[in-house]
Amino acid sequence: MLELTRITAGYDRRDPVVRDVSLHVAAGEAVGLLGPSGCGKSTLAKVAALLHRPDAGTMTLDGTVIRGWRHRAPREQRTAVGVVFQQPRLSADPRLGLRELIAQPLRSTGRRRDVPGRVAELAALVGLSAELLERRPHAVSDGQLQRACLARALVLEPRLLICDEMTAMLDASTTAALVAVVERYRSESGAALLAVGHDRVLLERWCDRTVRWGERAAGSEPVAAG
């Protein structure tokens, strides 16, 4: 499903955040990537989500080597991956109501006719009322906004879901609710999961296996920066 091989990435080629990292996620598998803040987990997640081009290494998705990131990646590759970030207020357009926030990927891929039904379906799944859907991000809580961001990540029915510290800013009840949504989606779709975080207990309960930053993944190169 997803194969990252000897990835080096960052924002300054002279001082990369991630060095020589390899990681594998099989189809339908849930893998937790555990590590402390600042070790490069989020940068690796952005590479896996086709949002950040690595400086070195290769990435394979569904058996195809990735050649382009962001808008340069083919649509079928971009839509195969859904991603939820730690801070919903940094990943949500403050000008959009939650309904439009969820609908954005559908509109950008030309599936406008799917918007009403798909948004209603996902709003019910993540626990957002019709009244909340009309609000903008500043008028909802972090937990409500993260529910909308999760719905947005699922709207195109991705085969791989990346949750990058998705629950780090949430209370225990909201965390449990969103993890349950992800697991329901995975059970119905067969999607794979890469859950990135620093909460060992959560990742070990949630995932099929957990890789610690610095250990070897599937007998391959060390998952570590440096």
PDB file of C-alpha atoms in Angstrom:
ATOM      1  CA  MET A   1       0.000   0.000   0.000  1.00  0.00           C
ATOM      2  CA  LEU A   2       2.490   2.636   1.236  1.00  0.00           C
ATOM      3  CA  GLU A   3       6.249   2.212   1.117  1.00  0.00           C
ATOM      4  CA  LEU A   4       8.618   4.971   2.200  1.00  0.00           C
ATOM      5  CA  THR A   5      12.238   4.080   1.489  1.00  0.00           C
ATOM      6  CA  ARG A   6      15.213   6.037   2.818  1.00  0.00           C
ATOM      7  CA  ILE A   7      13.323   9.335   2.899  1.00  0.00           C
ATOM      8  CA  THR A   8      15.247  12.506   3.653  1.00  0.00           C
ATOM      9  CA  ALA A   9      13.102  15.635   3.903  1.00  0.00           C
ATOM     10  CA  GLY A  10      12.894  19.053   5.495  1.00  0.00           C
ATOM     11  CA  TYR A  11      12.740  22.739   4.740  1.00  0.00           C
ATOM     12  CA  ASP A  12      16.460  23.399   4.385  1.00  0.00           C
ATOM     13  CA  ARG A  13      18.533  20.920   2.375  1.00  0.00           C
ATOM     14  CA  ARG A  14      21.546  21.683   4.564  1.00  0.00           C
ATOM     15  CA  ASP A  15      19.694  20.612   7.702  1.00  0.00           C
ATOM     16  CA  PRO A  16      16.854  18.113   6.929  1.00  0.00           C
ATOM     17  CA  VAL A  17      14.325  17.276   9.616  1.00  0.00           C
ATOM     18  CA  VAL A  18      14.022  13.639   8.478  1.00  0.00           C
ATOM     19  CA  ARG A  19      17.087  11.629   7.479  1.00  0.00           C
ATOM     20  CA  ASP A  20      17.128   8.223   5.769  1.00  0.00           C
ATOM     21  CA  VAL A  21      13.743   7.021   7.070  1.00  0.00           C
ATOM     22  CA  SER A  22      11.884   3.927   5.851  1.00  0.00           C
ATOM     23  CA  LEU A  23       8.367   2.846   6.758  1.00  0.00           C
ATOM     24  CA  HIS A  24       5.819   0.375   5.370  1.00  0.00           C
ATOM     25  CA  VAL A  25       2.026   0.283   5.738  1.00  0.00           C
ATOM     26  CA  ALA A  26       0.262  -2.708   4.170  1.00  0.00           C
ATOM     27  CA  ALA A  27      -3.195  -2.523   2.618  1.00  0.00           C
ATOM     28  CA  GLY A  28      -5.812  -2.440   5.367  1.00  0.00           C
ATOM     29  CA  GLU A  29      -3.193  -2.209   8.120  1.00  0.00           C
ATOM     30  CA  ALA A  30      -3.174   0.311  10.967  1.00  0.00           C
ATOM     31  CA  VAL A  31       0.346   1.460  11.840  1.00  0.00           C
ATOM     32  CA  GLY A  32       1.218   3.814  14.669  1.00  0.00           C
ATOM     33  CA  LEU A  33       4.318   5.989  14.421  1.00  0.00           C
ATOM     34  CA  LEU A  34       5.371   6.923  17.933  1.00  0.00           C
ATOM     35  CA  GLY A  35       7.918   9.593  18.755  1.00  0.00           C
ATOM     36  CA  PRO A  36       8.536  12.783  20.731  1.00  0.00           C
ATOM     37  CA  SER A  37       7.568  16.234  19.536  1.00  0.00           C
ATOM     38  CA  GLY A  38      10.034  17.782  17.104  1.00  0.00           C
ATOM     39  CA  CYS A  39      11.541  14.529  15.818  1.00  0.00           C
ATOM     40  CA  GLY A  40      10.188  14.915  12.275  1.00  0.00           C
ATOM     41  CA  LYS A  41       7.035  12.777  12.408  1.00  0.00           C
ATOM     42  CA  SER A  42       4.820  15.483  10.926  1.00  0.00           C
ATOM     43  CA  THR A  43       7.234  16.137   8.068  1.00  0.00           C
ATOM     44  CA  LEU A  44       7.221  12.437   7.233  1.00  0.00           C
ATOM     45  CA  ALA A  45       3.400  12.457   7.397  1.00  0.00           C
ATOM     46  CA  LYS A  46       3.302  15.333   4.905  1.00  0.00           C
ATOM     47  CA  VAL A  47       5.552  13.387   2.541  1.00  0.00           C
ATOM     48  CA  ALA A  48       3.247  10.358   2.845  1.00  0.00           C
ATOM     49  CA  ALA A  49       0.209  12.581   2.208  1.00  0.00           C
ATOM     50  CA  LEU A  50       1.817  13.944  -1.006  1.00  0.00           C
ATOM     51  CA  LEU A  51       2.015  17.412   0.535  1.00  0.00           C
ATOM     52  CA  HIS A  52       5.802  17.734   0.825  1.00  0.00           C
ATOM     53  CA  ARG A  53       8.398  16.562  -1.685  1.00  0.00           C
ATOM     54  CA  PRO A  54      11.330  14.758  -0.076  1.00  0.00           C
ATOM     55  CA  ASP A  55      14.921  15.675  -0.846  1.00  0.00           C
ATOM     56  CA  ALA A  56      15.889  12.018  -1.276  1.00  0.00           C
ATOM     57  CA  GLY A  57      14.388   8.552  -1.158  1.00  0.00           C
ATOM     58  CA  THR A  58      11.396   6.947  -2.847  1.00  0.00           C
ATOM     59  CA  MET A  59       7.715   6.579  -2.043  1.00  0.00           C
ATOM     60  CA  THR A  60       5.456   3.910  -3.498  1.00  0.00           C
ATOM     61  CA  LEU A  61       1.655   4.038  -3.250  1.00  0.00           C
ATOM     62  CA  ASP A  62      -0.388   1.030  -4.373  1.00  0.00           C
ATOM     63  CA  GLY A  63       2.669  -0.295  -6.191  1.00  0.00           C
ATOM     64  CA  THR A  64       3.294   2.912  -8.152  1.00  0.00           C
ATOM     65  CA  VAL A  65       6.358   5.061  -7.532  1.00  0.00           C
ATOM     66  CA  ILE A  66       5.354   8.620  -6.705  1.00  0.00           C
ATOM     67  CA  ARG A  67       6.873  11.156  -9.089  1.00  0.00           C
ATOM     68  CA  GLY A  68       5.036  14.340  -8.082  1.00  0.00           C
ATOM     69  CA  TRP A  69       3.734  15.962  -4.926  1.00  0.00           C
ATOM     70  CA  ARG A  70       0.889  18.420  -4.322  1.00  0.00           C
ATOM     71  CA  HIS A  71      -0.714  19.586  -7.581  1.00  0.00           C
ATOM     72  CA  ARG A  72       1.899  17.723  -9.641  1.00  0.00           C
ATOM     73  CA  ALA A  73       0.651  14.346  -8.394  1.00  0.00           C
ATOM     74  CA  PRO A  74      -2.039  12.680 -10.532  1.00  0.00           C
ATOM     75  CA  ARG A  75      -5.550  13.099  -9.161  1.00  0.00           C
ATOM     76  CA  GLU A  76      -5.996   9.377  -8.543  1.00  0.00           C
ATOM     77  CA  GLN A  77      -2.959   9.432  -6.240  1.00  0.00           C
ATOM     78  CA  ARG A  78      -3.930  12.639  -4.423  1.00  0.00           C
ATOM     79  CA  THR A  79      -7.434  11.376  -3.741  1.00  0.00           C
ATOM     80  CA  ALA A  80      -6.191   7.995  -2.501  1.00  0.00           C
ATOM     81  CA  VAL A  81      -4.863   9.653   0.669  1.00  0.00           C
ATOM     82  CA  GLY A  82      -6.823  11.540   3.317  1.00  0.00           C
ATOM     83  CA  VAL A  83      -5.074  13.455   6.083  1.00  0.00           C
ATOM     84  CA  VAL A  84      -6.086  14.999   9.415  1.00  0.00           C
ATOM     85  CA  PHE A  85      -3.638  17.329  11.154  1.00  0.00           C
ATOM     86  CA  GLN A  86      -3.157  18.188  14.819  1.00  0.00           C
ATOM     87  CA  GLN A  87      -4.330  21.811  14.698  1.00  0.00           C
ATOM     88  CA  PRO A  88      -7.649  22.135  12.859  1.00  0.00           C
ATOM     89  CA  ARG A  89      -7.578  25.932  12.914  1.00  0.00           C
ATOM     90  CA  LEU A  90      -4.422  25.932  10.819  1.00  0.00           C
ATOM     91  CA  SER A  91      -5.841  23.507   8.260  1.00  0.00           C
ATOM     92  CA  ALA A  92      -9.331  25.016   7.871  1.00  0.00           C
ATOM     93  CA  ASP A  93     -10.174  28.083   5.783  1.00  0.00           C
ATOM     94  CA  PRO A  94     -11.704  30.519   8.313  1.00  0.00           C
ATOM     95  CA  ARG A  95     -13.963  31.977   5.590  1.00  0.00           C
ATOM     96  CA  LEU A  96     -15.843  28.722   5.022  1.00  0.00           C
ATOM     97  CA  GLY A  97     -18.700  27.231   6.985  1.00  0.00           C
ATOM     98  CA  LEU A  98     -18.224  23.634   8.084  1.00  0.00           C
ATOM     99  CA  ARG A  99     -20.557  22.370   5.362  1.00  0.00           C
ATOM    100  CA  GLU A 100     -18.418  23.940   2.651  1.00  0.00           C
ATOM    101  CA  LEU A 101     -15.226  22.869   4.404  1.00  0.00           C
ATOM    102  CA  ILE A 102     -16.307  19.226   4.143  1.00  0.00           C
ATOM    103  CA  ALA A 103     -17.525  19.676   0.560  1.00  0.00           C
ATOM    104  CA  GLN A 104     -14.331  21.333  -0.731  1.00  0.00           C
ATOM    105  CA  PRO A 105     -12.592  18.158  -1.999  1.00  0.00           C
ATOM    106  CA  LEU A 106     -15.740  17.066  -3.844  1.00  0.00           C
ATOM    107  CA  ARG A 107     -16.027  20.402  -5.592  1.00  0.00           C
ATOM    108  CA  SER A 108     -12.336  20.471  -6.502  1.00  0.00           C
ATOM    109  CA  THR A 109     -12.624  17.060  -8.171  1.00  0.00           C
ATOM    110  CA  GLY A 110     -15.762  17.977 -10.118  1.00  0.00           C
ATOM    111  CA  ARG A 111     -18.182  15.921  -8.016  1.00  0.00           C
ATOM    112  CA  ARG A 112     -20.565  18.759  -7.179  1.00  0.00           C
ATOM    113  CA  ARG A 113     -23.646  16.566  -7.508  1.00  0.00           C
ATOM    114  CA  ASP A 114     -22.379  14.383  -4.667  1.00  0.00           C
ATOM    115  CA  VAL A 115     -22.090  17.277  -2.217  1.00  0.00           C
ATOM    116  CA  PRO A 116     -25.493  17.306  -0.423  1.00  0.00           C
ATOM    117  CA  GLY A 117     -25.751  13.585   0.216  1.00  0.00           C
ATOM    118  CA  ARG A 118     -22.102  12.975   1.031  1.00  0.00           C
ATOM    119  CA  VAL A 119     -21.836  15.939   3.411  1.00  0.00           C
ATOM    120  CA  ALA A 120     -25.013  14.908   5.234  1.00  0.00           C
ATOM    121  CA  GLU A 121     -23.755  11.328   5.534  1.00  0.00           C
ATOM    122  CA  LEU A 122     -20.384  12.327   6.938  1.00  0.00           C
ATOM    123  CA  ALA A 123     -21.797  15.003   9.249  1.00  0.00           C
ATOM    124  CA  ALA A 124     -23.953  12.318  10.860  1.00  0.00           C
ATOM    125  CA  LEU A 125     -20.968   9.964  11.068  1.00  0.00           C
ATOM    126  CA  VAL A 126     -18.711  12.455  12.874  1.00  0.00           C
ATOM    127  CA  GLY A 127     -21.473  13.936  15.043  1.00  0.00           C
ATOM    128  CA  LEU A 128     -22.113  17.371  13.545  1.00  0.00           C
ATOM    129  CA  SER A 129     -25.639  18.792  13.556  1.00  0.00           C
ATOM    130  CA  ALA A 130     -27.169  20.720  10.652  1.00  0.00           C
ATOM    131  CA  GLU A 131     -26.902  23.890  12.736  1.00  0.00           C
ATOM    132  CA  LEU A 132     -23.166  23.407  13.324  1.00  0.00           C
ATOM    133  CA  LEU A 133     -22.578  22.877   9.602  1.00  0.00           C
ATOM    134  CA  GLU A 134     -23.632  26.466   8.943  1.00  0.00           C
ATOM    135  CA  ARG A 135     -21.078  27.902  11.368  1.00  0.00           C
ATOM    136  CA  ARG A 136     -17.583  29.086  10.497  1.00  0.00           C
ATOM    137  CA  PRO A 137     -14.498  27.809  12.344  1.00  0.00           C
ATOM    138  CA  HIS A 138     -14.360  30.735  14.790  1.00  0.00           C
ATOM    139  CA  ALA A 139     -17.866  29.855  16.012  1.00  0.00           C
ATOM    140  CA  VAL A 140     -17.182  26.210  16.936  1.00  0.00           C
ATOM    141  CA  SER A 141     -14.934  24.421  19.408  1.00  0.00           C
ATOM    142  CA  ASP A 142     -11.649  22.730  18.509  1.00  0.00           C
ATOM    143  CA  GLY A 143     -13.350  19.351  18.847  1.00  0.00           C
ATOM    144  CA  GLN A 144     -16.210  20.319  16.537  1.00  0.00           C
ATOM    145  CA  LEU A 145     -13.813  21.727  13.980  1.00  0.00           C
ATOM    146  CA  GLN A 146     -11.661  18.590  14.106  1.00  0.00           C
ATOM    147  CA  ARG A 147     -14.790  16.517  13.478  1.00  0.00           C
ATOM    148  CA  ALA A 148     -15.342  18.561  10.316  1.00  0.00           C
ATOM    149  CA  CYS A 149     -11.693  18.124   9.289  1.00  0.00           C
ATOM    150  CA  LEU A 150     -12.016  14.359   9.709  1.00  0.00           C
ATOM    151  CA  ALA A 151     -15.174  14.379   7.579  1.00  0.00           C
ATOM    152  CA  ARG A 152     -13.298  16.370   4.934  1.00  0.00           C
ATOM    153  CA  ALA A 153     -10.486  13.789   4.958  1.00  0.00           C
ATOM    154  CA  LEU A 154     -13.007  10.981   4.401  1.00  0.00           C
ATOM    155  CA  VAL A 155     -15.208  12.665   1.810  1.00  0.00           C
ATOM    156  CA  LEU A 156     -13.349  11.222  -1.198  1.00  0.00           C
ATOM    157  CA  GLU A 157     -13.198   7.748   0.352  1.00  0.00           C
ATOM    158  CA  PRO A 158      -9.402   7.467   0.629  1.00  0.00           C
ATOM    159  CA  ARG A 159      -7.651   4.101   0.685  1.00  0.00           C
ATOM    160  CA  LEU A 160      -5.089   5.466   3.159  1.00  0.00           C
ATOM    161  CA  LEU A 161      -5.902   7.765   6.071  1.00  0.00           C
ATOM    162  CA  ILE A 162      -3.101   9.666   7.807  1.00  0.00           C
ATOM    163  CA  CYS A 163      -3.870  11.037  11.262  1.00  0.00           C
ATOM    164  CA  ASP A 164      -1.047  13.327  12.362  1.00  0.00           C
ATOM    165  CA  GLU A 165      -1.576  13.937  16.096  1.00  0.00           C
ATOM    166  CA  MET A 166      -5.298  14.151  15.277  1.00  0.00           C
ATOM    167  CA  THR A 167      -6.414  13.939  18.903  1.00  0.00           C
ATOM    168  CA  ALA A 168      -3.570  15.817  20.635  1.00  0.00           C
ATOM    169  CA  MET A 169      -5.705  18.915  21.315  1.00  0.00           C
ATOM    170  CA  LEU A 170      -8.913  17.070  22.203  1.00  0.00           C
ATOM    171  CA  ASP A 171     -10.498  15.816  25.415  1.00  0.00           C
ATOM    172  CA  ALA A 172     -10.859  12.116  26.135  1.00  0.00           C
ATOM    173  CA  SER A 173     -14.487  11.807  25.006  1.00  0.00           C
ATOM    174  CA  THR A 174     -13.880  13.548  21.668  1.00  0.00           C
ATOM    175  CA  THR A 175     -10.738  11.482  21.140  1.00  0.00           C
ATOM    176  CA  ALA A 176     -12.696   8.268  21.671  1.00  0.00           C
ATOM    177  CA  ALA A 177     -15.452   9.455  19.318  1.00  0.00           C
ATOM    178  CA  LEU A 178     -13.085  10.336  16.466  1.00  0.00           C
ATOM    179  CA  VAL A 179     -11.062   7.136  16.816  1.00  0.00           C
ATOM    180  CA  ALA A 180     -14.359   5.224  16.626  1.00  0.00           C
ATOM    181  CA  VAL A 181     -15.269   7.089  13.424  1.00  0.00           C
ATOM    182  CA  VAL A 182     -11.929   6.194  11.854  1.00  0.00           C
ATOM    183  CA  GLU A 183     -12.300   2.548  12.831  1.00  0.00           C
ATOM    184  CA  ARG A 184     -15.843   2.365  11.475  1.00  0.00           C
ATOM    185  CA  TYR A 185     -14.662   3.839   8.191  1.00  0.00           C
ATOM    186  CA  ARG A 186     -11.757   1.390   8.014  1.00  0.00           C
ATOM    187  CA  SER A 187     -13.940  -1.613   8.787  1.00  0.00           C
ATOM    188  CA  GLU A 188     -16.379  -0.657   6.026  1.00  0.00           C
ATOM    189  CA  SER A 189     -13.823   0.401   3.406  1.00  0.00           C
ATOM    190  CA  GLY A 190     -10.717  -1.671   4.149  1.00  0.00           C
ATOM    191  CA  ALA A 191      -8.602   1.498   4.231  1.00  0.00           C
ATOM    192  CA  ALA A 192      -5.123   1.553   5.755  1.00  0.00           C
ATOM    193  CA  LEU A 193      -4.164   3.925   8.573  1.00  0.00           C
ATOM    194  CA  LEU A 194      -0.964   5.722   9.538  1.00  0.00           C
ATOM    195  CA  ALA A 195      -1.511   7.260  12.975  1.00  0.00           C
ATOM    196  CA  VAL A 196       1.272   9.596  14.084  1.00  0.00           C
ATOM    197  CA  GLY A 197       1.587  10.633  17.704  1.00  0.00           C
ATOM    198  CA  HIS A 198       3.386  10.637  21.023  1.00  0.00           C
ATOM    199  CA  ASP A 199       0.671   8.916  23.097  1.00  0.00           C
ATOM    200  CA  ARG A 200       1.948   5.350  23.364  1.00  0.00           C
ATOM    201  CA  VAL A 201      -1.173   3.978  25.069  1.00  0.00           C
ATOM    202  CA  LEU A 202      -3.514   5.388  22.416  1.00  0.00           C
ATOM    203  CA  LEU A 203      -1.429   4.173  19.486  1.00  0.00           C
ATOM    204  CA  GLU A 204      -0.933   0.691  20.891  1.00  0.00           C
ATOM    205  CA  ARG A 205      -4.657   0.298  21.523  1.00  0.00           C
ATOM    206  CA  TRP A 206      -5.624   1.789  18.176  1.00  0.00           C
ATOM    207  CA  CYS A 207      -3.137   0.223  15.757  1.00  0.00           C
ATOM    208  CA  ASP A 208      -2.171  -3.257  14.609  1.00  0.00           C
ATOM    209  CA  ARG A 209       1.457  -2.407  15.337  1.00  0.00           C
ATOM    210  CA  THR A 210       3.359   0.601  16.587  1.00  0.00           C
ATOM    211  CA  VAL A 211       6.794   1.661  15.333  1.00  0.00           C
ATOM    212  CA  ARG A 212       8.867   3.785  17.671  1.00  0.00           C
ATOM    213  CA  TRP A 213      10.891   6.570  16.068  1.00  0.00           C
ATOM    214  CA  GLY A 214      14.416   5.175  16.123  1.00  0.00           C
ATOM    215  CA  GLU A 215      13.489   1.495  15.740  1.00  0.00           C
ATOM    216  CA  ARG A 216      13.574  -0.564  12.546  1.00  0.00           C
ATOM    217  CA  ALA A 217      10.332  -0.933  10.617  1.00  0.00           C
ATOM    218  CA  ALA A 218       9.596  -4.354   9.116  1.00  0.00           C
ATOM    219  CA  GLY A 219      13.294  -5.246   9.215  1.00  0.00           C
ATOM    220  CA  SER A 220      14.143  -2.305   6.983  1.00  0.00           C
ATOM    221  CA  GLU A 221      16.056   0.911   7.528  1.00  0.00           C
ATOM    222  CA  PRO A 222      15.765   2.606  10.925  1.00  0.00           C
ATOM    223  CA  VAL A 223      12.773   4.864  11.415  1.00  0.00           C
ATOM    224  CA  ALA A 224      14.780   7.765  12.777  1.00  0.00           C
ATOM    225  CA  ALA A 225      16.162  11.170  12.036  1.00  0.00           C
ATOM    226  CA  GLY A 226      19.871  10.665  11.865  1.00  0.00           C
TER     227      GLY A 226
END
